CSV table of C-alpha atoms and ligand atoms in Angstrom, one decimal:
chain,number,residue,atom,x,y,z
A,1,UNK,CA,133.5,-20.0,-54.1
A,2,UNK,CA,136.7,-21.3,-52.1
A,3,UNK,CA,135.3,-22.2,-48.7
A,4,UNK,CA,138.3,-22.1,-45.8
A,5,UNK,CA,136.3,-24.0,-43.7
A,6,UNK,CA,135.2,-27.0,-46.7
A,7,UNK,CA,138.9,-26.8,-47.2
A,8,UNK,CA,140.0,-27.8,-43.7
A,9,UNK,CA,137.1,-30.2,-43.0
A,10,UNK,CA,138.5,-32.1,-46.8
A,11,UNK,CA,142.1,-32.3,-44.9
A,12,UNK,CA,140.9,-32.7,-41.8
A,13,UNK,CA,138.9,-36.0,-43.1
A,14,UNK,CA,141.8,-36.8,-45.2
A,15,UNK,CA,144.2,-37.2,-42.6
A,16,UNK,CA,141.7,-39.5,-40.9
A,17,UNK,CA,143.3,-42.5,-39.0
A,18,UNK,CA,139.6,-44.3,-39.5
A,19,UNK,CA,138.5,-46.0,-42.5
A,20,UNK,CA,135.4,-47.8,-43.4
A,21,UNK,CA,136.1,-51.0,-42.0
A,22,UNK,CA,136.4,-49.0,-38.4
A,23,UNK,CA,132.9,-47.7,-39.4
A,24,UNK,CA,131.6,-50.9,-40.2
A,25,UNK,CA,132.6,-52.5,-36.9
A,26,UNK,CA,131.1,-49.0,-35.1
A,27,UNK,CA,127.7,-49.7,-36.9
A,28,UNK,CA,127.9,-53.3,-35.2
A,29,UNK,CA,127.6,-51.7,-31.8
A,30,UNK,CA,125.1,-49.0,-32.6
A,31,UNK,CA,121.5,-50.5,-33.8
A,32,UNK,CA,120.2,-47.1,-33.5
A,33,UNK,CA,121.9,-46.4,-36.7
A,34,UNK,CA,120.3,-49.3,-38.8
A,35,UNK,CA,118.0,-47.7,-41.3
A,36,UNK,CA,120.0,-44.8,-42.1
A,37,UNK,CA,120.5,-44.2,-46.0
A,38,UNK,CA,123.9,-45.0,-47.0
A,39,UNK,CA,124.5,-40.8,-47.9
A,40,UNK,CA,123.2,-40.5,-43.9
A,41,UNK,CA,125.9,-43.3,-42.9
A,42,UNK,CA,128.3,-41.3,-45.0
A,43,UNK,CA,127.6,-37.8,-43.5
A,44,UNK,CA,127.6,-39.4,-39.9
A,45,UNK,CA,130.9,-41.0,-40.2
A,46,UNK,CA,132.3,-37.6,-41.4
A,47,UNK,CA,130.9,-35.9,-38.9
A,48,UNK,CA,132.0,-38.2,-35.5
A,49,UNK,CA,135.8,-37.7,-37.3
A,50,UNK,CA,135.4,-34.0,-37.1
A,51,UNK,CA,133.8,-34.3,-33.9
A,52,UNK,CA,136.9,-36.7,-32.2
A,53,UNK,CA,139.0,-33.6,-33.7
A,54,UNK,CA,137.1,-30.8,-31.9
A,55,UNK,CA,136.9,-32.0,-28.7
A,56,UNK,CA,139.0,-33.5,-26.2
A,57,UNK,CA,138.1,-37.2,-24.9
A,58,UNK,CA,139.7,-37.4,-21.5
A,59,UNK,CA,139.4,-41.2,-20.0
A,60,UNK,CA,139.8,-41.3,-16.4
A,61,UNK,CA,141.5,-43.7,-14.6
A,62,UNK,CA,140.0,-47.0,-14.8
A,63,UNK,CA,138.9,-46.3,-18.1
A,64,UNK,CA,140.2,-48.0,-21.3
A,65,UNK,CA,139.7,-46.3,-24.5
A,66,UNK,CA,140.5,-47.6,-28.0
A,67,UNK,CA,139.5,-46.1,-31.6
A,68,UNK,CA,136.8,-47.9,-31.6
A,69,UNK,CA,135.2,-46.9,-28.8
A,70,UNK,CA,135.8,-43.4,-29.8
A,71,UNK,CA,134.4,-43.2,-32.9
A,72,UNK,CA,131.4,-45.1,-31.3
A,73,UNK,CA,130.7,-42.4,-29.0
A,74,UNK,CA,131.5,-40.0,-31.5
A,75,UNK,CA,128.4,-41.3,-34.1
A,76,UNK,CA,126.0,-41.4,-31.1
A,77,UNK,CA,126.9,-37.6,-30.0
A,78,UNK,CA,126.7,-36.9,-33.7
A,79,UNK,CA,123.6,-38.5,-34.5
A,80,UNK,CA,121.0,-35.9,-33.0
A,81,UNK,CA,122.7,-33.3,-35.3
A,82,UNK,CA,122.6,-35.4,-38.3
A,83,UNK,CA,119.8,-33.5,-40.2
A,84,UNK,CA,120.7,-29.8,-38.5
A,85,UNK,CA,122.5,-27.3,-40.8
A,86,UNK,CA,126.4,-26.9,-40.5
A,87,UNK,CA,126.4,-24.7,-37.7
A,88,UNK,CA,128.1,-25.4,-34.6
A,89,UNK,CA,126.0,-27.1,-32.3
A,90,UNK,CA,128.4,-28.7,-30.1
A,91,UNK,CA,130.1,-24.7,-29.4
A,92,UNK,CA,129.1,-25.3,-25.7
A,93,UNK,CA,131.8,-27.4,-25.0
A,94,UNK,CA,135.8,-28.7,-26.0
A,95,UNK,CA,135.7,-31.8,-23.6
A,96,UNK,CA,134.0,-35.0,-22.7
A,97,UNK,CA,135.6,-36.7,-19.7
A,98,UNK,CA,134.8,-40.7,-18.9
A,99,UNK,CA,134.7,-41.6,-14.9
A,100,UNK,CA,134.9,-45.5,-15.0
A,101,UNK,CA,131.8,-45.6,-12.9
A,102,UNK,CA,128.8,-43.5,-11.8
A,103,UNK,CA,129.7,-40.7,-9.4
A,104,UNK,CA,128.9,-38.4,-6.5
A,105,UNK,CA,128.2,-35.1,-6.7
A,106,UNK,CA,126.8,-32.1,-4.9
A,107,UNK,CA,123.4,-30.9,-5.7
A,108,UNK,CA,121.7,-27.7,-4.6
A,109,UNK,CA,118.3,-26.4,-4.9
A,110,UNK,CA,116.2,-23.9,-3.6
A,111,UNK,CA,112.3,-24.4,-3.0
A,112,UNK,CA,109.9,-22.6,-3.4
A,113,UNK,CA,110.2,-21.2,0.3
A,114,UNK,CA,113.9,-19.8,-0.4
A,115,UNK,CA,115.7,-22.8,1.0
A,116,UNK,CA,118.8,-24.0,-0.1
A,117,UNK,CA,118.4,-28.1,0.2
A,118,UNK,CA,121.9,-29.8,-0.7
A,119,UNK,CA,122.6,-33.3,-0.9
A,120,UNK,CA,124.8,-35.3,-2.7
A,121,UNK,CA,123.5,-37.6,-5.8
A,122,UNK,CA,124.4,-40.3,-7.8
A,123,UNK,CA,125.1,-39.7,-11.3
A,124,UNK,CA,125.9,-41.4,-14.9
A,125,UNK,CA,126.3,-37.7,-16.4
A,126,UNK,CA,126.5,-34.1,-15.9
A,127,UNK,CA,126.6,-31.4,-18.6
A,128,UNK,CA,128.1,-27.9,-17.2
A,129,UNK,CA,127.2,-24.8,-18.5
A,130,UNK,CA,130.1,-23.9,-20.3
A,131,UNK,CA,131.7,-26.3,-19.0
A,132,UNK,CA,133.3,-30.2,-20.1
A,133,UNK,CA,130.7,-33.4,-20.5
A,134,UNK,CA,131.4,-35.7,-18.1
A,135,UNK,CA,129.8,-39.4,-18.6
A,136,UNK,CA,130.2,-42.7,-16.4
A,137,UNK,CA,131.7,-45.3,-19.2
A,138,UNK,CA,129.3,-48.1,-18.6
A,139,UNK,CA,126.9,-46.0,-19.5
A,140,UNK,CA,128.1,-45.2,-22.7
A,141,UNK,CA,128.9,-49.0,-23.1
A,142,UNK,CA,125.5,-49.7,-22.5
A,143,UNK,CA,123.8,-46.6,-25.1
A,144,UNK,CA,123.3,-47.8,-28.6
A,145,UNK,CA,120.5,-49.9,-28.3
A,146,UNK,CA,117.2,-49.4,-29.1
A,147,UNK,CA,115.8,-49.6,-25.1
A,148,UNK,CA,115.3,-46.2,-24.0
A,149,UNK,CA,118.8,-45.4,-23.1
A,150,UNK,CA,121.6,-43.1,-24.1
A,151,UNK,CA,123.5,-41.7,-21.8
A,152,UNK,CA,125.3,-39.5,-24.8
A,153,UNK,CA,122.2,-38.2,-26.7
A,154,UNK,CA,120.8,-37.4,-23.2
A,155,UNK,CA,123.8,-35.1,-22.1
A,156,UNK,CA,124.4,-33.7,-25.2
A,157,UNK,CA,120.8,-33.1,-25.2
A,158,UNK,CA,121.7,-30.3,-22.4
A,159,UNK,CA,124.1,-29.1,-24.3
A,160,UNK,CA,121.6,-28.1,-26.9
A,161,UNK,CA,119.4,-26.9,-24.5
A,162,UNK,CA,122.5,-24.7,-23.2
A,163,UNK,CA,122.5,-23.2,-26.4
A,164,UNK,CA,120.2,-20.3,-25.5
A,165,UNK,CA,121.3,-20.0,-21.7
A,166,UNK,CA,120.7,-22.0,-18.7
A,167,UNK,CA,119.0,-25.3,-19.4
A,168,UNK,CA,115.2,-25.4,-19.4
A,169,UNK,CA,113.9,-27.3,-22.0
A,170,UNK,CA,113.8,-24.6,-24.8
A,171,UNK,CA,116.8,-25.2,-27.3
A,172,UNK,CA,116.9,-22.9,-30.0
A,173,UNK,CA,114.0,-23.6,-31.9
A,174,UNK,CA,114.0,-23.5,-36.4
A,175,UNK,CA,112.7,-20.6,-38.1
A,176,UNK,CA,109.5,-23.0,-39.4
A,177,UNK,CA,109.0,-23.7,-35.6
A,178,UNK,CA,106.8,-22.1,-33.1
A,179,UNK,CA,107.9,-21.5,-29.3
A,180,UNK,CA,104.0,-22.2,-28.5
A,181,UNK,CA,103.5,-25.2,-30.0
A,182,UNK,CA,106.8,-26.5,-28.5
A,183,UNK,CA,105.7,-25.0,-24.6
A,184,UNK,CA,102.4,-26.5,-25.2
A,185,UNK,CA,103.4,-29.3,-26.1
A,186,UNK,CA,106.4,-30.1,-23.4
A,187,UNK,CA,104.3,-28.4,-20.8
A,188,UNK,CA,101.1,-30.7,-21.2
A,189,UNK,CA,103.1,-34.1,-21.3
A,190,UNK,CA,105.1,-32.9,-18.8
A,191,UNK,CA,102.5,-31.9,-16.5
A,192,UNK,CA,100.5,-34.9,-17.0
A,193,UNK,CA,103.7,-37.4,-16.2
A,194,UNK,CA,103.8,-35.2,-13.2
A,195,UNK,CA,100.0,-35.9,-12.3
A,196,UNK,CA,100.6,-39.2,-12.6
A,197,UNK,CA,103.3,-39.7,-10.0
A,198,UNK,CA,102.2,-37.2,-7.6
A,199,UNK,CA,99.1,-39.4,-7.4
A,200,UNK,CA,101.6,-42.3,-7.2
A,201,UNK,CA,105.1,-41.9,-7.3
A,202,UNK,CA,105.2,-45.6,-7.5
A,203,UNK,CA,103.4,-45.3,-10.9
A,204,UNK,CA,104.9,-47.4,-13.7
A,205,UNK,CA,104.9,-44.6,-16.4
A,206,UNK,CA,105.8,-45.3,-20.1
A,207,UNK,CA,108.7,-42.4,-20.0
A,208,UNK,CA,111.2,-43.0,-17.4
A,209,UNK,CA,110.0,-40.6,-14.7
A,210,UNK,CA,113.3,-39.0,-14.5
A,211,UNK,CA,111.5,-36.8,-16.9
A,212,UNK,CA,109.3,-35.2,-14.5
A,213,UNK,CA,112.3,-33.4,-12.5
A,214,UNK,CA,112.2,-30.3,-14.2
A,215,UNK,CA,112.1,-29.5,-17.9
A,216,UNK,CA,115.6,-30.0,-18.9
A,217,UNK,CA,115.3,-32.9,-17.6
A,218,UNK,CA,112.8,-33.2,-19.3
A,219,UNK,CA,114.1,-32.5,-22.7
A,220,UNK,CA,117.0,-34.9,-22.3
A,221,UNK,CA,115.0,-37.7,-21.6
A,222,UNK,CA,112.7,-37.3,-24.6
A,223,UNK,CA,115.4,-36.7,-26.5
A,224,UNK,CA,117.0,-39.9,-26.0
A,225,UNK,CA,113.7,-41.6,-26.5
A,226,UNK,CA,113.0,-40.0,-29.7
A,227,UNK,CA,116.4,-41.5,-31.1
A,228,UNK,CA,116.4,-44.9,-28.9
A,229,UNK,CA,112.8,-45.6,-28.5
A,230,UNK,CA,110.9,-43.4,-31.1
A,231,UNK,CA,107.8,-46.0,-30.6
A,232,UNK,CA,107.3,-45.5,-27.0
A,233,UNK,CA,107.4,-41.9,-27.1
A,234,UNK,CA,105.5,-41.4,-29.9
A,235,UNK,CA,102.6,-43.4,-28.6
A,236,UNK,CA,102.9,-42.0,-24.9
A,237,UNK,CA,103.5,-38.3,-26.4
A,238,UNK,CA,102.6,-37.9,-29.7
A,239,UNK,CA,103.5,-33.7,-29.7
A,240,UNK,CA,106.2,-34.2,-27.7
A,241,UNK,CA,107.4,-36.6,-30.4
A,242,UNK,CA,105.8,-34.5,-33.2
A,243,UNK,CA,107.8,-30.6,-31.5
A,244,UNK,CA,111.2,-33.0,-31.7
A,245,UNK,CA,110.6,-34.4,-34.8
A,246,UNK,CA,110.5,-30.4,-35.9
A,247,UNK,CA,113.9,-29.9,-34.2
A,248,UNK,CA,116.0,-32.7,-34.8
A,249,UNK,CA,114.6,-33.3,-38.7
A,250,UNK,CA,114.8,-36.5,-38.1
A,251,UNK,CA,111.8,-39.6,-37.8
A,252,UNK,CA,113.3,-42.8,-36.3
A,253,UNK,CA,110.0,-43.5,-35.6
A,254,UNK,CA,109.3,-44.2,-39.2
A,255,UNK,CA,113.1,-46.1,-39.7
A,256,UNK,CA,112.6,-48.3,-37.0
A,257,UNK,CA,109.1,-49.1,-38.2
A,258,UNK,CA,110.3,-50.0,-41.6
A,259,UNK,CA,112.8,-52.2,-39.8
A,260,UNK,CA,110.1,-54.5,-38.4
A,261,UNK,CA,108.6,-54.2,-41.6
A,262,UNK,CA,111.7,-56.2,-43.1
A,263,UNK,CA,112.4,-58.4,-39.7
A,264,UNK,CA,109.6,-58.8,-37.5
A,265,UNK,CA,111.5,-59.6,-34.8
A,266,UNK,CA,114.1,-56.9,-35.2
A,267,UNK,CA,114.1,-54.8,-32.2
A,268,UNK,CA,114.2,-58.6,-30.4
A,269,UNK,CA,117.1,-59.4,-31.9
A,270,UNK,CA,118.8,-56.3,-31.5
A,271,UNK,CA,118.2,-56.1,-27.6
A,272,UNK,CA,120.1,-59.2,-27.3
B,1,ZN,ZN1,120.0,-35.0,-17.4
């Protein structure tokens, strides 16, 4: 059957200012990607060129965007979904924009008396409820890795999250997966990293304890460890790594093991 939308992707990809060298440079920066099968590598690259032609990438002042760096940013965002069916994920959303540094902005929360606390906080991301992406640079710069860290997987990660509603650590969950076994399993490890640094808040805990702010928070931050440091997750929260393995049909865990397998020193090497 003619497909419109096959047909516009084809021309969209055709019409492509990136070619496979680009890639191959992009896959230099990104050792999060190493491991991938080639049809994986193939799909991804497709998929971060459709993904620089949905959405707008507004640099801020101070910020100094080539094609490469695009396209970089655009196979990290598009890595998470690599393994979901074609539907539109990313809906939530038509822009990303880049402040050249971490910024300021107003929070507001109300306690569990009914008052309003505001402050202002420090930030290297924000995702709005229907509303643009908006991530500090060097952070981006510094995603990729395999350290815990990704400042795109985590905001997009509340995107996801934002799929359903308001952000509380409930994306919309497969038709093979159960919303029990994901609340059990987010609501134990999260409860237990909160344990931990009520007794201490000085604790050092495995998962950054960002985590333990609320469950979106919560989501986000698992997220990016299950794609950027499947290891430490998994052995800190096996079901929390087990529920996400469900939803993102992916195991990175089992890629970056094979990895070491080949170079025993591989995740050395790769931190730099
Ligand atoms: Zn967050």
């Amino acid at each position: 059957m003619w497909s419109f939308r096959a047909w516009r992707r084809r021309r969209i990809l055709s019409r492509s200012p990136y070619t496979t060298r680009h890639w191959h440079e992009v896959r230099g920066r990104l050792p999060i990607l190493d491991g991938l099968s080639e049809a994986e590598e193939q799909r991804l690259f497709q998929r971060a060129i459709l993904f620089l032609h949905h959405k707008r990438l507004t640099a801020l002042l101070g910020v100094e965007l080539d094609e490469l760096d695009r396209l970089t940013l655009a196979a990290m965002a598009e890595l998470p979904l690599l393994h979901l069916a074609d539907l539109d994920w990313y809906q939530g959303f038509h822009e990303i924009v880049l402040y050249p540094d971490d910024f300021v902005s107003p929070q507001r929360h109300r306690d569990a008396a009914g008052i309003e606390h505001e402050w202002d906080a420090e930030h290297s991301g924000e995702a709005w409820l229907q509303g643009p992406v908006i991530l500090a640079w060097p952070g981006v710069q510094s995603s990729g890795g395999w350290d815990a860290y990704n400042l795109v997987i985590h905001e997009l990660a509340h995107k996801l999250d934002m799929l359903n509603g308001d952000a509380n650590g409930l994306p919309p969950l497969h038709r093979n997966m159960y919303i029990e076994a994901w609340a059990t399993a987010m609501q134990s490890a999260y409860e237990q990293l909160n344990a931990v640094l009520d007794a201490n808040p000085e604790a050092h805990t495995e998962i950054d304890p960002y985590a333990a702010e609320n469950p979106a928070e919560f989501f986000a931050v698992t997220s990016e460890y299950f794609f950027s440091a499947p290891d430490l997750l998994a052995s800190a929260m096996p079901e929390v790594y087990r529920q996400l393995g469900l939803f993102y049909r992916q195991d990175p865990l089992a890629r970056l093991l094979r990895l070491q397998q080949d170079h025993p020193d591989y995740r050395d090497t790769t931190n730099g």
